[in-house]
Short mmCIF file of C-alpha atoms and ligand atoms in Angstrom, two decimals:
data_model
loop_
_atom_site.label_atom_id
_atom_site.label_comp_id
_atom_site.label_asym_id
_atom_site.label_seq_id
_atom_site.Cartn_x
_atom_site.Cartn_y
_atom_site.Cartn_z
CA MET A 1 -29.57 10.74 -5.92
CA ASN A 2 -28.08 14.04 -7.02
CA ARG A 3 -24.43 14.79 -6.24
CA ILE A 4 -25.00 17.61 -3.71
CA PHE A 5 -27.47 15.57 -1.68
CA GLU A 6 -25.13 12.59 -1.83
CA ALA A 7 -22.21 14.72 -0.60
CA GLN A 8 -24.35 16.02 2.29
CA ILE A 9 -25.25 12.49 3.34
CA ILE A 10 -21.62 11.38 3.23
CA SER A 11 -20.67 14.37 5.35
CA MET A 12 -23.45 13.63 7.90
CA ILE A 13 -22.37 10.01 8.20
CA SER A 14 -18.73 11.04 8.63
CA THR A 15 -19.65 13.54 11.35
CA ALA A 16 -21.73 10.93 13.20
CA LEU A 17 -18.87 8.49 12.91
CA LEU A 18 -16.32 10.88 14.34
CA ASN A 19 -18.59 11.98 17.20
CA ASP A 20 -18.96 8.42 18.46
CA GLU A 21 -18.04 8.68 22.20
CA SER A 22 -16.42 5.28 22.26
CA LEU A 23 -13.98 6.10 19.47
CA ALA A 24 -10.33 6.21 20.68
CA PRO A 25 -8.88 9.76 20.36
CA GLU A 26 -6.06 8.68 18.05
CA LEU A 27 -8.59 7.07 15.69
CA LYS A 28 -10.68 10.22 15.79
CA VAL A 29 -7.63 12.20 14.60
CA ILE A 30 -7.10 9.77 11.72
CA GLY A 31 -10.80 9.78 10.85
CA GLN A 32 -10.86 13.59 10.76
CA LYS A 33 -7.84 13.67 8.47
CA VAL A 34 -9.48 11.23 6.05
CA VAL A 35 -12.76 13.15 6.04
CA ASP A 36 -10.79 16.38 5.41
CA GLY A 37 -9.02 14.71 2.46
CA LYS A 38 -5.63 14.75 4.18
CA ARG A 39 -2.97 12.05 3.86
CA ILE A 40 -2.37 9.68 6.78
CA THR A 41 1.11 8.65 7.95
CA ALA A 42 2.60 5.14 7.95
CA ASP A 43 2.21 4.91 11.75
CA GLU A 44 -1.44 5.89 11.42
CA GLY A 45 -1.89 3.21 8.76
CA VAL A 46 -0.49 0.58 11.11
CA LEU A 47 -2.75 1.86 13.90
CA LEU A 48 -5.79 1.41 11.66
CA PHE A 49 -4.85 -2.22 11.06
CA GLU A 50 -4.20 -2.83 14.76
CA LYS A 51 -6.87 -0.82 16.57
CA ALA A 52 -9.76 0.26 14.35
CA ASP A 53 -12.92 -1.77 14.37
CA THR A 54 -14.20 -3.10 11.07
CA GLY A 55 -17.28 -0.87 10.90
CA PHE A 56 -15.13 2.25 11.33
CA LEU A 57 -12.67 1.10 8.64
CA GLY A 58 -15.52 0.30 6.25
CA ALA A 59 -17.19 3.68 6.76
CA LEU A 60 -13.94 5.62 6.23
CA ALA A 61 -12.92 3.57 3.19
CA ASN A 62 -16.38 3.96 1.71
CA HIS A 63 -16.17 7.72 2.25
CA VAL A 64 -12.94 7.84 0.20
CA ARG A 65 -14.34 5.45 -2.42
CA GLU A 66 -17.49 7.47 -2.97
CA LYS A 67 -15.59 10.75 -3.05
CA LYS A 68 -13.35 9.39 -5.80
CA ASN A 69 -15.70 7.12 -7.75
CA GLY A 70 -19.23 7.73 -6.52
CA HIS A 71 -21.29 4.56 -6.82
CA ASN A 72 -19.49 3.30 -9.89
CA THR A 73 -17.98 -0.15 -9.89
CA TYR A 74 -15.80 -0.72 -12.92
CA PHE A 75 -15.05 -3.87 -14.86
CA ASN A 76 -13.62 -4.66 -18.26
CA ARG A 77 -14.04 -7.34 -20.90
CA ASN A 78 -10.74 -9.14 -21.10
CA PHE A 79 -9.07 -12.48 -21.52
CA HIS A 80 -5.78 -13.86 -20.26
CA ILE A 81 -3.02 -15.62 -22.13
CA GLU A 82 -0.56 -17.59 -20.01
CA PRO A 83 2.20 -18.54 -22.50
CA THR A 84 3.91 -20.95 -20.09
CA ASN A 85 4.01 -22.07 -16.48
CA VAL A 86 7.62 -23.18 -16.75
CA CYS A 87 9.62 -20.86 -14.53
CA VAL A 88 13.28 -20.39 -13.64
CA PHE A 89 12.29 -19.01 -10.23
CA SER A 90 10.98 -20.82 -7.18
CA CYS A 91 8.66 -18.57 -5.19
CA LYS A 92 7.43 -20.58 -2.22
CA PHE A 93 3.83 -19.38 -2.51
CA CYS A 94 3.50 -20.34 -6.16
CA SER A 95 1.27 -23.32 -7.00
CA TYR A 96 1.43 -22.67 -10.68
CA SER A 97 5.01 -22.89 -11.86
CA ARG A 98 6.84 -25.99 -13.04
CA THR A 99 10.61 -26.21 -13.38
CA LEU A 100 12.33 -27.14 -16.59
CA LYS A 101 12.94 -30.63 -15.13
CA ASN A 102 9.30 -31.05 -14.26
CA ARG A 103 7.92 -30.08 -17.66
CA GLU A 104 5.35 -32.82 -18.11
CA GLU A 105 2.87 -30.88 -15.97
CA GLY A 106 3.80 -27.65 -17.68
CA TRP A 107 2.77 -25.96 -20.88
CA GLU A 108 4.68 -23.88 -23.42
CA LEU A 109 2.54 -22.20 -26.06
CA THR A 110 3.95 -21.64 -29.51
CA GLU A 111 3.40 -18.35 -31.32
CA ASN A 112 0.68 -20.05 -33.38
CA GLN A 113 -1.10 -21.34 -30.27
CA ILE A 114 -1.01 -17.85 -28.76
CA MET A 115 -2.44 -16.40 -31.95
CA ASP A 116 -5.15 -19.09 -31.99
CA ILE A 117 -6.27 -17.86 -28.54
CA VAL A 118 -6.32 -14.26 -29.77
CA LYS A 119 -8.28 -15.29 -32.88
CA SER A 120 -10.81 -17.22 -30.79
CA PHE A 121 -11.95 -13.79 -29.53
CA ASP A 122 -12.44 -12.36 -33.03
CA GLY A 123 -15.79 -10.61 -33.23
CA LYS A 124 -16.19 -10.59 -29.43
CA PRO A 125 -16.28 -7.18 -27.73
CA VAL A 126 -13.17 -7.66 -25.54
CA THR A 127 -10.98 -4.60 -25.04
CA GLU A 128 -7.92 -6.06 -23.31
CA VAL A 129 -5.63 -9.07 -23.39
CA HIS A 130 -3.66 -9.75 -20.21
CA ILE A 131 -0.49 -11.76 -20.88
CA VAL A 132 1.36 -13.17 -17.89
CA GLY A 133 3.10 -16.42 -17.04
CA GLY A 134 6.17 -18.17 -15.72
CA VAL A 135 9.67 -16.91 -16.53
CA HIS A 136 10.77 -19.27 -19.30
CA PRO A 137 14.47 -19.19 -20.22
CA LYS A 138 13.77 -19.65 -23.93
CA MET A 139 10.82 -17.31 -24.39
CA ASP A 140 12.94 -14.21 -24.60
CA LEU A 141 12.50 -10.52 -25.38
CA HIS A 142 12.66 -11.07 -29.14
CA TYR A 143 10.17 -13.94 -29.01
CA PHE A 144 7.64 -11.81 -27.15
CA MET A 145 8.26 -8.74 -29.33
CA ASP A 146 7.31 -10.92 -32.31
CA VAL A 147 4.19 -12.16 -30.53
CA LEU A 148 3.15 -8.61 -29.62
CA ARG A 149 3.60 -7.40 -33.20
CA LYS A 150 1.49 -10.27 -34.48
CA ILE A 151 -1.31 -9.59 -32.00
CA LYS A 152 -1.30 -5.89 -32.89
CA ALA A 153 -1.29 -6.63 -36.62
CA HIS A 154 -4.25 -8.96 -36.18
CA ARG A 155 -6.27 -6.79 -33.82
CA PRO A 156 -4.95 -3.23 -33.44
CA ASP A 157 -7.78 -2.15 -31.12
CA LEU A 158 -6.97 -4.72 -28.42
CA HIS A 159 -5.05 -3.15 -25.52
CA ILE A 160 -2.10 -5.35 -24.55
CA LYS A 161 -1.38 -5.41 -20.84
CA GLY A 162 1.38 -7.84 -20.19
CA PHE A 163 4.41 -9.15 -18.34
CA THR A 164 5.13 -8.58 -14.68
CA ALA A 165 8.25 -6.63 -13.75
CA VAL A 166 9.78 -10.01 -12.83
CA GLU A 167 9.33 -11.34 -16.37
CA LEU A 168 10.57 -8.08 -17.91
CA ASP A 169 13.62 -7.90 -15.63
CA TYR A 170 14.64 -11.40 -16.72
CA MET A 171 13.99 -10.73 -20.43
CA PHE A 172 16.02 -7.50 -20.39
CA ARG A 173 18.98 -9.11 -18.61
CA LYS A 174 19.02 -12.05 -21.00
CA ALA A 175 18.90 -9.73 -24.00
CA LYS A 176 21.69 -7.66 -22.39
CA VAL A 177 19.79 -4.41 -22.66
CA SER A 178 19.17 -1.79 -19.97
CA VAL A 179 15.72 -1.41 -18.43
CA GLN A 180 15.28 1.83 -20.39
CA GLN A 181 16.26 0.21 -23.73
CA GLY A 182 14.26 -2.96 -23.09
CA MET A 183 11.14 -1.06 -22.12
CA GLU A 184 11.41 1.17 -25.20
CA MET A 185 11.78 -1.93 -27.43
CA ILE A 186 8.86 -3.85 -25.99
CA HIS A 187 6.65 -0.74 -25.90
CA GLU A 188 7.44 -0.10 -29.56
CA ALA A 189 6.49 -3.72 -30.35
CA GLY A 190 3.01 -3.17 -28.92
CA LEU A 191 3.06 -3.52 -25.13
CA GLN A 192 0.82 -0.78 -23.70
CA SER A 193 0.52 -1.41 -19.94
CA LEU A 194 2.06 -3.56 -17.23
CA PRO A 195 0.05 -5.71 -14.83
CA GLY A 196 0.80 -5.44 -11.13
CA GLY A 197 2.22 -8.88 -10.38
CA GLY A 198 5.56 -9.75 -8.86
CA ALA A 199 5.46 -7.04 -6.21
CA GLU A 200 4.59 -9.48 -3.39
CA ILE A 201 5.90 -7.68 -0.29
CA PHE A 202 8.66 -5.13 -0.83
CA ASP A 203 10.40 -5.75 2.49
CA GLU A 204 13.62 -7.57 1.51
CA THR A 205 13.71 -9.78 4.63
CA ILE A 206 10.27 -11.17 3.70
CA ARG A 207 11.22 -11.46 0.02
CA GLU A 208 14.27 -13.45 1.05
CA GLN A 209 11.98 -15.99 2.72
CA ILE A 210 9.22 -16.29 0.12
CA CYS A 211 10.73 -15.37 -3.27
CA ALA A 212 14.47 -15.09 -2.75
CA ASP A 213 15.66 -15.49 -6.32
CA LYS A 214 13.54 -13.07 -8.33
CA CYS A 215 13.92 -9.32 -8.86
CA SER A 216 14.27 -7.07 -5.83
CA SER A 217 11.77 -4.46 -4.74
CA ASP A 218 14.02 -1.66 -6.07
CA GLU A 219 14.14 -3.41 -9.44
CA TRP A 220 10.34 -3.89 -9.50
CA LEU A 221 9.78 -0.20 -8.72
CA ASN A 222 12.38 0.91 -11.27
CA ILE A 223 10.72 -1.07 -14.07
CA HIS A 224 7.33 0.52 -13.28
CA GLU A 225 8.88 3.99 -13.03
CA THR A 226 10.59 3.52 -16.40
CA ALA A 227 7.31 2.40 -17.98
CA HIS A 228 5.51 5.42 -16.52
CA ARG A 229 8.17 7.79 -17.88
CA LEU A 230 7.54 6.35 -21.36
CA GLY A 231 3.86 7.23 -20.95
CA MET A 232 2.72 3.70 -20.15
CA HIS A 233 0.45 2.86 -17.25
CA SER A 234 0.71 -0.01 -14.82
CA ASN A 235 -0.97 -1.69 -11.87
CA ALA A 236 0.43 -2.58 -8.46
CA THR A 237 -0.29 -5.56 -6.23
CA ILE A 238 0.48 -6.77 -2.74
CA LEU A 239 0.50 -10.43 -1.72
CA TYR A 240 -0.86 -10.38 1.82
CA GLY A 241 -1.88 -12.80 4.54
CA HIS A 242 1.20 -15.02 4.97
CA ILE A 243 4.27 -14.19 7.09
CA GLU A 244 4.24 -10.40 6.75
CA THR A 245 3.27 -7.95 9.50
CA TYR A 246 0.89 -5.01 9.23
CA ARG A 247 3.92 -2.70 9.14
CA HIS A 248 5.29 -4.58 6.12
CA ARG A 249 1.96 -4.06 4.34
CA ILE A 250 1.98 -0.33 5.11
CA GLU A 251 5.64 0.11 4.13
CA HIS A 252 4.85 -1.64 0.84
CA MET A 253 1.98 0.76 0.18
CA GLU A 254 4.12 3.73 1.21
CA ARG A 255 6.70 2.95 -1.47
CA LEU A 256 3.90 2.74 -4.04
CA ARG A 257 2.37 5.98 -2.80
CA ASP A 258 5.78 7.71 -3.11
CA LEU A 259 6.25 6.48 -6.68
CA GLN A 260 2.71 7.48 -7.59
CA ASP A 261 3.48 11.01 -6.29
CA LYS A 262 6.45 11.12 -8.70
CA THR A 263 4.86 9.66 -11.85
CA GLY A 264 1.09 9.29 -11.48
CA GLY A 265 1.38 6.19 -13.68
CA PHE A 266 -0.44 3.61 -11.56
CA ASN A 267 -4.01 2.85 -12.54
CA THR A 268 -5.07 0.66 -9.67
CA PHE A 269 -3.95 -1.22 -6.57
CA ILE A 270 -4.85 -4.91 -6.31
CA PRO A 271 -4.53 -6.69 -2.96
CA LEU A 272 -3.95 -10.43 -3.62
CA LYS A 273 -4.84 -12.76 -0.78
CA PHE A 274 -2.33 -15.58 -0.24
CA ARG A 275 -3.93 -18.96 -1.08
CA ASN A 276 -2.28 -22.00 0.42
CA GLN A 277 -3.08 -25.00 -1.77
CA GLY A 278 -0.36 -26.90 -3.59
CA ASN A 279 2.61 -24.75 -2.68
CA GLU A 280 5.54 -24.74 -0.25
CA MET A 281 3.69 -22.46 2.17
CA SER A 282 0.68 -24.74 2.63
CA ASN A 283 1.39 -24.92 6.37
CA ILE A 284 0.34 -21.25 6.69
CA SER A 285 -3.40 -20.73 7.24
CA GLU A 286 -5.26 -18.38 4.96
CA VAL A 287 -6.66 -15.19 6.53
CA ASN A 288 -10.42 -14.90 6.94
CA VAL A 289 -12.88 -12.72 5.06
CA VAL A 290 -12.92 -10.02 7.76
CA GLU A 291 -9.19 -9.59 7.33
CA ASP A 292 -9.68 -9.36 3.55
CA LEU A 293 -12.24 -6.58 3.97
CA ARG A 294 -10.10 -4.72 6.53
CA ASN A 295 -7.15 -4.93 4.16
CA TYR A 296 -9.16 -3.48 1.28
CA ALA A 297 -10.34 -0.69 3.55
CA VAL A 298 -6.89 0.30 4.85
CA SER A 299 -5.52 0.18 1.28
CA ARG A 300 -8.28 2.55 0.13
CA ILE A 301 -7.65 4.94 3.02
CA PHE A 302 -3.83 4.89 2.83
CA LEU A 303 -3.35 5.12 -0.96
CA ASP A 304 -4.89 8.56 -1.35
CA ASN A 305 -3.25 9.11 -4.74
CA PHE A 306 -4.54 5.88 -6.34
CA ASN A 307 -7.83 6.37 -8.15
CA HIS A 308 -8.89 2.73 -7.98
CA ILE A 309 -8.76 -0.33 -5.73
CA LYS A 310 -9.42 -3.61 -7.49
CA ALA A 311 -10.73 -6.88 -6.07
CA TYR A 312 -9.75 -9.80 -8.22
CA TRP A 313 -12.95 -11.84 -8.09
CA PRO A 314 -11.57 -15.19 -9.35
CA MET A 315 -9.36 -15.26 -6.27
CA ILE A 316 -11.65 -14.08 -3.49
CA GLY A 317 -14.93 -15.45 -4.86
CA ARG A 318 -18.11 -13.67 -5.86
CA THR A 319 -19.55 -13.11 -2.37
CA THR A 320 -16.44 -11.38 -1.00
CA ALA A 321 -16.23 -9.42 -4.24
CA GLN A 322 -19.72 -8.11 -3.52
CA LEU A 323 -18.88 -7.20 0.09
CA SER A 324 -15.57 -5.61 -0.86
CA GLN A 325 -17.46 -2.81 -2.65
CA ALA A 326 -18.52 -1.49 0.75
CA PHE A 327 -14.87 -1.50 1.92
CA GLY A 328 -13.20 0.72 -0.67
CA VAL A 329 -13.19 -1.44 -3.78
CA ASP A 330 -14.50 0.15 -6.99
CA ASP A 331 -13.20 -2.29 -9.60
CA LEU A 332 -13.78 -6.01 -10.08
CA ASP A 333 -11.35 -6.71 -12.94
CA GLY A 334 -12.84 -8.44 -15.95
CA THR A 335 -15.00 -11.13 -17.44
CA ILE A 336 -11.81 -13.24 -17.93
CA ASP A 337 -13.57 -16.08 -19.77
CA ASP A 338 -11.87 -18.97 -17.95
CA THR A 339 -8.45 -18.09 -19.33
CA THR A 340 -6.34 -18.01 -16.16
CA LYS A 341 -5.02 -20.84 -14.01
CA ILE A 342 -2.86 -18.93 -11.48
CA TYR A 343 -5.47 -18.92 -8.73
CA SER A 344 -7.40 -22.08 -9.44
CA MET A 345 -4.14 -23.99 -8.92
CA ALA A 346 -3.59 -22.23 -5.57
CA GLY A 347 -7.03 -23.11 -4.22
CA ALA A 348 -9.15 -20.09 -5.20
CA GLU A 349 -12.94 -20.17 -4.77
CA ASP A 350 -13.52 -20.09 -8.47
CA GLN A 351 -12.00 -23.09 -10.25
CA ASN A 352 -13.21 -22.01 -13.71
CA PRO A 353 -13.23 -18.24 -13.58
CA SER A 354 -15.62 -16.83 -16.11
CA LEU A 355 -18.53 -14.45 -15.74
CA SER A 356 -20.63 -13.22 -18.59
CA THR A 357 -20.99 -9.46 -18.79
CA GLU A 358 -24.63 -9.88 -17.67
CA ASP A 359 -23.50 -11.90 -14.58
CA LEU A 360 -20.90 -9.30 -13.65
CA VAL A 361 -23.37 -6.45 -14.13
CA GLN A 362 -25.90 -8.31 -11.98
CA LEU A 363 -23.30 -9.04 -9.27
CA ILE A 364 -22.45 -5.33 -9.10
CA ARG A 365 -26.09 -4.21 -9.11
CA GLU A 366 -26.93 -6.62 -6.28
CA SER A 367 -24.21 -4.86 -4.24
CA GLY A 368 -26.02 -1.55 -4.67
CA ARG A 369 -23.44 -0.16 -7.10
CA LYS A 370 -23.57 1.09 -10.65
CA PRO A 371 -21.80 -1.15 -13.19
CA VAL A 372 -19.54 0.70 -15.58
CA GLU A 373 -17.62 -1.08 -18.30
CA ARG A 374 -14.20 0.52 -18.72
CA ASP A 375 -11.19 -0.01 -20.93
CA THR A 376 -7.72 -0.62 -19.47
CA LEU A 377 -7.19 3.12 -18.88
CA TYR A 378 -10.61 3.61 -17.23
CA ASN A 379 -12.26 5.32 -20.16
CA VAL A 380 -15.95 4.48 -20.00
CA VAL A 381 -16.94 1.93 -22.67
CA ASN A 382 -20.50 1.32 -21.53
CA ASP A 383 -22.44 3.10 -18.83
CA PHE A 384 -25.06 0.51 -17.96
CA GLU A 385 -27.51 2.99 -16.43
CA LEU A 386 -27.94 4.55 -19.83
CA VAL A 387 -28.72 1.25 -21.57
O1 V47 B 401 2.77 -11.88 -8.50
C1 V47 B 401 0.92 -16.31 -7.02
C2 V47 B 401 0.18 -13.88 -7.09
C3 V47 B 401 0.52 -12.63 -8.98
C4 V47 B 401 -0.31 -17.01 -5.36
O2 V47 B 401 -2.59 -6.15 -12.93
C5 V47 B 401 -0.65 -15.69 -5.63
O3 V47 B 401 -4.67 -6.36 -13.50
C6 V47 B 401 -2.19 -15.70 -3.95
O4 V47 B 401 -0.44 -9.96 -10.48
N1 V47 B 401 -1.90 -16.98 -3.61
C7 V47 B 401 0.30 -12.62 -10.49
N2 V47 B 401 -1.58 -15.02 -4.94
C8 V47 B 401 -1.12 -12.17 -10.86
C9 V47 B 401 -1.30 -10.67 -10.87
C10 V47 B 401 -2.57 -10.05 -11.35
C11 V47 B 401 -3.76 -10.73 -11.30
C12 V47 B 401 -4.92 -10.10 -11.75
C13 V47 B 401 -4.90 -8.83 -12.28
C14 V47 B 401 -3.68 -8.16 -12.35
C15 V47 B 401 -3.63 -6.81 -12.97
C16 V47 B 401 -2.52 -8.76 -11.87
O5 V47 B 401 -0.25 -13.69 -8.44
C17 V47 B 401 1.90 -12.95 -8.46
C18 V47 B 401 1.59 -13.33 -7.02
O6 V47 B 401 1.56 -12.19 -6.22
N3 V47 B 401 0.15 -15.28 -6.65
N4 V47 B 401 0.64 -17.40 -6.24
C19 V47 B 401 -0.98 -17.67 -4.29
N5 V47 B 401 -0.69 -18.92 -3.92
FE1 SF4 B 402 7.68 -18.00 -11.29
FE2 SF4 B 402 5.85 -16.05 -10.92
FE3 SF4 B 402 5.51 -18.49 -9.78
FE4 SF4 B 402 7.43 -16.87 -8.88
S1 SF4 B 402 5.19 -16.43 -8.80
S2 SF4 B 402 7.65 -19.07 -9.33
S3 SF4 B 402 8.12 -15.83 -10.75
S4 SF4 B 402 5.52 -18.05 -11.97
#
């Protein structure tokens, strides 16, 4: 379909949507704003969660998605390294971490073991390594700077995305350096982007109940802002579907939207659905798939200055990942190659997350979208329609 025809169809659908007699007037106002490319307010975001029906949310989110990314659905070829699951913190939702006392179920990779993982991908066309793990008291800033240098020396073309703001905050404090100094040091050693983890929910009253001892929301945002000012990019997440309210979700996104206005450094927003197996919040039921899709849709509509919304397929499963592409999602993360345990230990659909590139391409095509392989910064690596 050519672009002009496509734009006309989108506009016809939007008009039909907004002329629906049964649509509440306040939703019509929001819908018109979105179709006109205008920003919605926090109160309007909450109203969407509370009052809009799922079809309306999907249509609006899809409108924004197609305006920004057309039919493309992005993915990358990556692998994860999780250096340790030993962690000084005790987030109640975490099924993954082990304390120092409880080390027998934990793992602590040596530099050589980390390099063996990197080398096992020699000759394979991966573009990114994602390094994230528990906050280990002995794996400090200097240890990781060494590891980063070694990875870069071995494979300079591999983009290193690593360490949540929580891990960095701890490393910088332990090394007694400021956030600015620490970020400059680790960037110089080879770190290129930050993943989005550790954000959880920014509201401090919720943080106090689910992850009281790790870095605050101000500290998380400051670390990302500092990285952006050094020219690095980063992702942002939200952990949703536990004890938070819709307003908490919107306020979380509003703080991200404000920072994105200032720096433009976020690549993508990744909603992470709370999974309840094997953690201290197992008494809380998981939200259903409709809520997942509604949450993707409101995120897409509200975060007008984020180019991408990512669904993390190992966590939500392949079927929801397919559906999510009609609710604002335009990115399905990577092939991953069975290298992460964070979600399998929390009860995710996919216990051994790995999809070949062909499987991922097929999954995207079956959803009626165009697979596009990207690198970490969304440069196109392979446009599958041209192959
Ligand atoms: O911050 C931990 C989440 C995050 C559970 O940037 C849980 O490309 C659900 O941020 N249920 C770490 N979620 C992982 C992360 C991530 C993942 C994939 C891609 C990117 C990226 C980032 O995992 C933590 C926390 O929010 N998490 N436990 C759980 N039970
Ligand atoms: Fe540690 Fe991260 Fe688990 Fe919290 S979520 S306990 S910081 S590994």
